[in-house]
Coordinates of C-alpha atoms and ligand atoms in Angstrom, one line a residue:
M1 CA -36.1 4.5 11.6
A2 CA -33.0 2.4 11.4
E3 CA -30.1 3.5 13.6
F4 CA -27.4 5.4 11.7
R5 CA -24.0 3.7 11.7
R6 CA -20.6 5.0 10.7
V7 CA -18.5 2.3 9.1
Y8 CA -15.0 3.0 7.9
L9 CA -14.0 0.6 5.1
D10 CA -11.2 2.6 3.5
N11 CA -8.2 1.2 5.5
A12 CA -6.1 1.0 2.3
A13 CA -6.3 4.8 2.1
T14 CA -5.4 5.4 5.7
T15 CA -6.0 3.6 9.0
P16 CA -7.3 5.1 12.3
V17 CA -4.4 5.9 14.6
H18 CA -4.1 3.3 17.4
P19 CA -4.8 4.9 20.9
E20 CA -1.4 3.7 22.2
V21 CA 0.3 5.5 19.3
I22 CA -1.6 8.7 20.1
K23 CA -0.6 8.5 23.7
I24 CA 3.1 8.1 23.1
M25 CA 3.1 10.8 20.4
V26 CA 1.5 13.4 22.8
R27 CA 4.3 12.7 25.3
Y28 CA 7.0 13.6 22.7
M29 CA 5.2 16.9 21.9
A30 CA 4.0 18.0 25.3
E31 CA 6.8 17.0 27.6
D32 CA 9.9 15.4 26.0
F33 CA 10.1 17.8 23.1
G34 CA 13.9 18.0 22.8
N35 CA 16.0 17.8 19.7
P36 CA 17.7 14.4 19.5
S37 CA 21.0 16.1 18.5
S38 CA 21.2 18.2 21.7
I39 CA 23.5 16.9 24.3
H40 CA 21.4 18.0 27.3
A41 CA 18.8 15.9 29.1
F42 CA 15.9 17.0 26.8
G43 CA 17.9 16.0 23.8
R44 CA 19.0 12.7 25.3
E45 CA 15.4 11.8 26.1
A46 CA 14.4 12.4 22.5
R47 CA 17.4 10.5 21.2
K48 CA 16.5 7.5 23.4
A49 CA 13.0 7.5 22.0
V50 CA 14.2 7.7 18.4
D51 CA 16.5 4.8 19.0
T52 CA 13.8 2.6 20.6
A53 CA 11.5 3.4 17.7
R54 CA 14.2 2.5 15.2
E55 CA 14.6 -0.9 16.9
H56 CA 10.8 -1.6 16.6
A57 CA 10.7 -0.3 13.0
A58 CA 13.5 -2.7 12.1
A59 CA 12.2 -5.7 14.1
L60 CA 8.9 -5.6 12.2
I61 CA 10.6 -6.4 8.9
G62 CA 13.6 -8.5 10.2
A63 CA 16.1 -5.7 9.6
T64 CA 18.8 -4.1 11.9
P65 CA 18.2 -0.6 13.3
R66 CA 21.1 1.0 11.3
E67 CA 19.4 -0.1 8.1
I68 CA 16.3 2.0 8.8
I69 CA 15.9 5.5 7.4
F70 CA 13.0 7.5 8.6
T71 CA 11.4 9.6 5.9
S72 CA 8.3 11.8 5.6
G73 CA 6.2 8.9 4.4
G74 CA 5.9 6.1 1.9
T75 CA 6.1 8.5 -1.0
E76 CA 9.4 10.0 0.0
A77 CA 10.8 6.5 0.8
D78 CA 9.9 5.3 -2.7
N79 CA 11.4 8.5 -4.2
L80 CA 14.6 8.1 -2.2
A81 CA 14.9 4.4 -3.1
L82 CA 14.5 4.9 -6.8
R83 CA 16.3 8.2 -7.3
G84 CA 19.0 7.3 -4.7
I85 CA 19.9 4.0 -6.3
A86 CA 19.6 5.3 -9.9
E87 CA 22.1 8.0 -9.2
A88 CA 24.4 5.9 -7.0
Y89 CA 24.7 3.1 -9.5
Q90 CA 24.5 5.0 -12.8
D91 CA 28.1 4.0 -13.7
R92 CA 26.9 0.4 -14.0
G93 CA 23.9 1.2 -16.2
K94 CA 20.7 3.1 -16.5
H95 CA 18.1 0.4 -16.9
I96 CA 15.3 -0.1 -14.3
I97 CA 12.5 -2.7 -14.3
T98 CA 9.1 -2.1 -12.7
S99 CA 5.4 -3.0 -13.1
P100 CA 2.3 -1.1 -14.3
V101 CA 0.4 -1.6 -11.1
E102 CA 2.7 0.3 -8.8
H103 CA 1.6 3.3 -6.7
H104 CA 2.0 6.7 -8.3
A105 CA 4.9 7.3 -5.9
I106 CA 6.8 4.7 -8.0
L107 CA 5.2 5.4 -11.4
H108 CA 5.8 9.1 -11.4
T109 CA 9.3 8.7 -10.1
T110 CA 10.2 6.4 -12.9
D111 CA 8.6 8.9 -15.3
Y112 CA 11.0 11.5 -13.8
L113 CA 14.0 9.1 -14.3
R114 CA 12.9 8.4 -17.9
R115 CA 13.1 12.1 -18.6
H116 CA 16.6 12.1 -17.2
G117 CA 18.0 9.4 -19.4
Y118 CA 17.1 6.2 -17.7
D119 CA 15.5 3.3 -19.6
I120 CA 12.4 2.0 -17.8
T121 CA 10.9 -1.4 -18.6
V122 CA 7.3 -1.8 -17.4
L123 CA 6.5 -5.5 -17.2
P124 CA 3.2 -7.0 -18.1
V125 CA 0.8 -8.3 -15.4
D126 CA -1.8 -11.1 -15.7
E127 CA -5.6 -10.7 -15.2
Y128 CA -5.1 -10.6 -11.4
G129 CA -2.5 -7.9 -11.6
M130 CA 0.3 -10.3 -10.9
V131 CA 3.8 -10.0 -12.2
H132 CA 5.5 -13.2 -13.3
V133 CA 9.1 -14.0 -12.5
E134 CA 9.8 -15.3 -16.0
D135 CA 8.9 -11.8 -17.4
V136 CA 11.3 -10.2 -14.9
E137 CA 14.0 -12.6 -16.0
A138 CA 13.4 -11.9 -19.7
A139 CA 13.6 -8.1 -19.1
I140 CA 17.0 -8.2 -17.4
R141 CA 19.9 -6.7 -19.4
P142 CA 23.5 -6.2 -18.7
D143 CA 22.8 -2.6 -17.8
T144 CA 19.9 -3.3 -15.4
I145 CA 20.7 -1.7 -12.0
L146 CA 17.3 -1.9 -10.2
I147 CA 14.1 -3.8 -10.0
S148 CA 11.2 -2.2 -8.1
I149 CA 8.0 -4.3 -7.6
M150 CA 5.4 -3.6 -4.9
H151 CA 4.5 -6.3 -2.3
G152 CA 0.7 -6.0 -2.0
N153 CA -1.3 -3.9 -4.4
N154 CA -3.2 -1.0 -2.9
E155 CA -6.2 -1.2 -5.2
V156 CA -6.8 -4.9 -5.9
G157 CA -4.8 -6.5 -3.0
T158 CA -2.8 -9.0 -5.2
I159 CA 0.4 -10.1 -3.5
Q160 CA 3.4 -10.3 -5.8
P161 CA 6.0 -13.1 -5.9
V162 CA 8.5 -10.9 -4.1
A163 CA 10.7 -13.7 -2.7
E164 CA 11.1 -15.3 -6.2
I165 CA 12.0 -12.0 -7.8
G166 CA 14.4 -11.4 -4.9
R167 CA 16.3 -14.6 -5.6
L168 CA 16.6 -13.7 -9.2
A169 CA 17.8 -10.2 -8.5
K170 CA 20.4 -11.5 -6.1
E171 CA 21.7 -14.0 -8.6
R172 CA 22.1 -11.3 -11.2
G173 CA 23.6 -8.7 -8.8
I174 CA 20.7 -6.3 -9.3
K175 CA 19.4 -4.1 -6.5
F176 CA 15.8 -4.9 -5.6
H177 CA 13.3 -2.4 -4.0
V178 CA 9.9 -3.4 -2.8
D179 CA 7.1 -0.9 -2.0
G180 CA 5.6 -2.7 1.0
V181 CA 3.3 0.1 2.2
Q182 CA 0.2 -2.1 2.0
A183 CA 1.8 -5.5 2.8
T184 CA 3.5 -4.4 6.1
G185 CA 1.6 -5.6 9.1
Q186 CA -0.6 -7.8 6.9
V187 CA 1.9 -10.2 5.3
P188 CA 4.9 -11.6 7.1
V189 CA 7.9 -9.5 6.0
D190 CA 11.5 -10.5 6.5
V191 CA 13.9 -8.5 4.3
N192 CA 16.4 -11.4 4.3
A193 CA 13.9 -14.1 3.4
L194 CA 12.5 -11.9 0.7
G195 CA 16.0 -11.0 -0.6
V196 CA 15.3 -7.3 -0.9
D197 CA 17.8 -4.5 -0.7
L198 CA 15.3 -1.7 -0.1
Y199 CA 11.8 -1.9 1.4
T200 CA 9.3 0.9 1.9
Y201 CA 6.6 1.2 4.5
S202 CA 4.4 4.0 5.9
G203 CA 3.1 4.9 9.3
H204 CA -0.5 5.7 8.4
K205 CA -1.2 2.4 6.8
I206 CA -0.3 0.5 9.9
Y207 CA -2.4 2.4 12.5
G208 CA 0.4 5.0 13.0
P209 CA 0.5 8.7 12.1
K210 CA 0.6 10.3 8.6
G211 CA 3.8 12.0 7.4
I212 CA 6.2 9.3 8.6
G213 CA 7.7 6.4 6.6
V214 CA 10.5 4.0 6.6
L215 CA 13.0 3.1 3.9
Y216 CA 15.0 -0.1 4.7
L217 CA 18.4 0.0 3.1
R218 CA 20.5 -3.2 3.2
Q219 CA 23.8 -2.5 4.8
G220 CA 26.5 -1.9 2.2
T221 CA 24.1 -0.5 -0.4
K222 CA 25.0 2.9 -1.8
L223 CA 22.4 5.6 -1.9
V224 CA 22.5 9.3 -3.0
P225 CA 20.3 11.4 -0.7
L226 CA 17.4 13.6 -1.9
A227 CA 18.2 16.5 0.4
Y228 CA 21.4 17.9 1.8
G229 CA 21.8 19.2 5.3
G230 CA 22.9 17.8 8.6
S231 CA 24.2 14.3 9.1
H232 CA 20.9 12.8 10.3
E233 CA 20.0 9.2 9.5
R234 CA 23.6 8.4 8.8
N235 CA 23.8 11.0 6.0
R236 CA 21.0 9.4 4.1
R237 CA 18.2 11.8 5.0
A238 CA 19.0 15.2 6.4
G239 CA 16.8 17.2 8.7
T240 CA 15.9 17.2 12.4
E241 CA 14.2 14.0 13.2
G242 CA 10.4 14.2 13.4
V243 CA 10.3 12.8 16.8
P244 CA 6.6 12.5 17.4
G245 CA 6.1 10.8 14.1
I246 CA 9.0 8.5 14.6
V247 CA 7.9 7.4 18.1
G248 CA 4.4 6.9 16.5
I249 CA 5.6 4.7 13.7
G250 CA 7.8 2.8 16.2
K251 CA 4.8 2.1 18.4
A252 CA 2.7 1.1 15.5
A253 CA 5.4 -1.3 14.3
E254 CA 5.7 -2.8 17.8
L255 CA 2.0 -3.4 17.9
A256 CA 1.9 -4.7 14.4
K257 CA 4.4 -7.4 15.3
R258 CA 2.9 -8.2 18.7
D259 CA -0.7 -8.5 17.3
F260 CA 0.1 -9.9 13.9
N261 CA -1.6 -13.3 14.0
E262 CA -4.7 -12.0 15.7
R263 CA -5.1 -9.0 13.3
V264 CA -4.6 -11.1 10.2
A265 CA -7.1 -13.7 11.3
H266 CA -9.7 -10.9 12.1
L267 CA -9.1 -9.1 8.8
T268 CA -9.3 -12.3 6.8
H269 CA -12.5 -13.3 8.4
L270 CA -14.2 -9.9 7.7
R271 CA -12.8 -9.8 4.1
D272 CA -14.1 -13.3 3.2
K273 CA -17.5 -12.6 4.7
L274 CA -17.7 -9.4 2.6
I275 CA -16.6 -11.1 -0.6
K276 CA -19.1 -14.0 0.0
G277 CA -21.9 -11.6 0.8
V278 CA -21.4 -9.2 -2.1
L279 CA -20.9 -12.0 -4.7
G280 CA -24.0 -13.8 -3.3
S281 CA -26.4 -10.8 -3.2
I282 CA -25.6 -8.8 -6.3
D283 CA -25.6 -10.0 -9.9
H284 CA -23.2 -8.8 -12.7
V285 CA -20.4 -8.3 -10.1
R286 CA -16.9 -9.6 -10.2
L287 CA -14.0 -9.7 -7.6
N288 CA -10.9 -7.9 -8.9
G289 CA -7.5 -9.1 -8.0
H290 CA -6.3 -12.6 -7.1
P291 CA -9.0 -14.7 -5.5
T292 CA -6.6 -16.1 -2.8
I293 CA -3.2 -14.5 -3.1
R294 CA -4.4 -11.2 -1.8
L295 CA -4.0 -8.9 1.2
P296 CA -6.2 -9.9 4.2
N297 CA -7.9 -6.5 4.3
N298 CA -8.7 -6.0 0.6
T299 CA -11.9 -6.4 -1.5
N300 CA -12.3 -4.8 -4.9
F301 CA -15.4 -5.4 -7.0
S302 CA -16.5 -4.4 -10.4
I303 CA -20.2 -3.8 -10.4
E304 CA -21.5 -3.6 -13.9
Y305 CA -23.9 -0.9 -15.2
V306 CA -23.2 1.5 -12.3
E307 CA -20.6 4.2 -11.8
G308 CA -18.2 3.6 -8.9
E309 CA -18.5 7.2 -7.9
S310 CA -22.3 7.0 -7.6
I311 CA -22.0 4.0 -5.3
L312 CA -19.5 5.8 -3.2
L313 CA -21.8 8.8 -2.7
N314 CA -24.8 6.6 -1.8
L315 CA -22.7 4.6 0.6
D316 CA -21.4 7.8 2.2
M317 CA -25.0 8.9 2.7
K318 CA -25.5 5.7 4.7
G319 CA -22.4 6.4 6.8
I320 CA -20.1 3.9 4.9
A321 CA -16.7 5.1 3.8
A322 CA -15.4 3.3 0.7
S323 CA -13.2 4.0 -2.3
S324 CA -13.2 3.5 -6.0
G325 CA -9.7 2.3 -6.5
S326 CA -6.9 4.5 -5.2
A327 CA -7.6 7.6 -3.2
C328 CA -5.2 9.5 -5.5
T329 CA -7.3 8.9 -8.7
S330 CA -10.8 9.2 -7.2
G331 CA -12.0 12.7 -7.7
S332 CA -10.9 12.4 -11.3
L333 CA -13.0 10.2 -13.7
E334 CA -9.9 8.5 -15.1
P335 CA -10.3 4.7 -14.8
S336 CA -7.8 3.0 -12.5
H337 CA -4.4 2.4 -14.1
V338 CA -4.3 -0.9 -12.2
L339 CA -7.5 -2.3 -13.6
M340 CA -6.6 -1.1 -17.1
A341 CA -3.2 -2.9 -16.8
M342 CA -5.1 -6.0 -15.8
G343 CA -7.0 -5.8 -19.1
L344 CA -10.4 -4.8 -17.8
P345 CA -12.5 -2.9 -20.3
H346 CA -13.1 0.9 -19.5
E347 CA -16.7 0.5 -18.6
I348 CA -16.0 -2.2 -16.1
A349 CA -13.0 -0.4 -14.6
H350 CA -15.3 2.6 -14.0
G351 CA -17.7 0.6 -11.8
S352 CA -15.1 -0.5 -9.3
L353 CA -15.6 -0.4 -5.6
R354 CA -12.9 -1.0 -3.0
L355 CA -13.8 -1.9 0.5
T356 CA -10.8 -2.4 2.8
V357 CA -11.3 -3.6 6.4
G358 CA -9.3 -2.7 9.5
R359 CA -8.7 -3.8 13.0
E360 CA -11.6 -1.7 14.3
N361 CA -14.2 -3.2 12.0
S362 CA -16.7 -5.8 13.4
D363 CA -19.0 -8.4 11.9
E364 CA -21.9 -6.0 12.4
D365 CA -20.1 -3.5 10.1
I366 CA -20.0 -6.1 7.4
D367 CA -23.7 -7.1 8.0
Y368 CA -24.7 -3.4 7.7
V369 CA -22.9 -3.0 4.3
L370 CA -24.4 -6.2 3.0
E371 CA -27.8 -4.9 4.1
V372 CA -27.4 -1.5 2.4
L373 CA -25.3 -2.2 -0.8
P374 CA -27.6 -4.4 -2.9
G375 CA -30.4 -1.8 -2.5
I376 CA -28.1 1.0 -3.7
V377 CA -27.0 -1.0 -6.7
S378 CA -30.5 -1.8 -7.8
K379 CA -31.6 1.8 -7.3
L380 CA -28.7 3.0 -9.5
R381 CA -29.3 0.3 -12.1
S382 CA -33.0 1.2 -12.3
M383 CA -31.8 4.6 -13.6
S384 CA -29.3 3.2 -16.0
P385 CA -30.3 2.9 -19.7
L386 CA -27.4 0.4 -20.2
Y387 CA -28.8 -1.9 -17.6
A388 CA -32.3 -1.7 -19.1
D389 CA -30.8 -2.6 -22.5
A390 CA -28.9 -5.5 -20.9
V391 CA -32.0 -6.9 -19.2
K392 CA -34.0 -6.6 -22.4
A393 CA -31.3 -8.4 -24.4
A394 CA -31.2 -11.2 -21.8
A395 CA -35.0 -11.5 -22.0
V396 CA -34.9 -11.7 -25.8
Q397 CA -32.2 -14.4 -25.6
R398 CA -34.4 -16.5 -23.3
T399 CA -37.4 -16.4 -25.7
Ligands
PLP401 C1 -0.2 4.9 0.6 C2 0.8 4.2 -0.3 C3 2.0 4.9 -0.6 C4 2.3 6.3 -0.2 O1 2.6 6.4 1.2 P1 2.4 7.8 1.9 O2 2.9 7.6 3.3 O3 0.9 8.1 1.9 O4 3.2 8.8 1.2 C5 2.9 4.3 -1.4 N1 2.7 3.0 -1.9 C6 1.6 2.4 -1.6 C7 1.4 1.0 -2.2 C8 0.6 2.9 -0.8 O5 -0.5 2.3 -0.6

């Protein structure tokens, strides 16, 4: 009997927490548990740790520490960015530009803003899920106050032309927010080079803890907070600092910067091996997302004549953790909004499989997937009447 492996290939949904992150978090729960606002030694120790974490969180994206707001995660940071800017700049206009391939944290927030009198333009994307800067330019109006476009897509990995959009936004005096939850740690991020005013990232997508995120807010940018309370985070996000989470994301950011080149090289190697292997060993399969301008950890395939969910269950039985698009939509049988926006037909969008590699994956993990996956696909296809019809039709065509 073959040995049973456990292979985690769902790093876009969440990443395993780095051991150094766990170690420092435990210290700020077990020993140095003070409230950073307290003036005694316990409080001062916690304050020092939050300050250090803020420096690392800023350095990872080329920001200054005072421009960093710690939130409860990527979702809250996205909400704070959009709602906070919309309210702060409503005297200038109520028009916002975004894309159809954003995470639900953006899409559902713009839905909320639309219900509250804002006008939202959703740009088109091309077959790779990419936004074009000319379309952004064409959508700009005198009352446009905000553009929000993600950096790297969580489902198909396509990287957006953020720097070009940033230049345009700056020229027109429009605030620019970028959801960089997937891109951070995988793509070089410098908020000044990218010309962004707001940038979101999250702890648990960069080998840090869940429940902690960062919103970068360019100095001088107005923002209305979501919650009222104490004067924490320079009055931009009230509530006692979540010290263990903050030191966790701080450590994760420090390691992401320190190990950047090595990590990206490792991920890119595994990703390309996986893409080559899948396209070479299974027929009627296509790679979704841009072939080259994509996140180093992302693969997303449409495998025709099989349900994505069936592949997932079969992979799970072999110890392989994968996903069919975004974790938020799996569990429902709705096809992915990203694949639909890219113009994929329903039946192809349904057969999508996302495998996202991480720093802990090895060549052997990829070899194992490539050993197991073709067999699963042919087993499922042998039970599919659609596949039988397609094979028959192809045979008729040949005669
Ligand atoms: C995961 C994710 C989020 C949400 O971040 P949380 O910390 O889980 O709330 C937002 N945007 C993108 C692109 C993501 O991948």
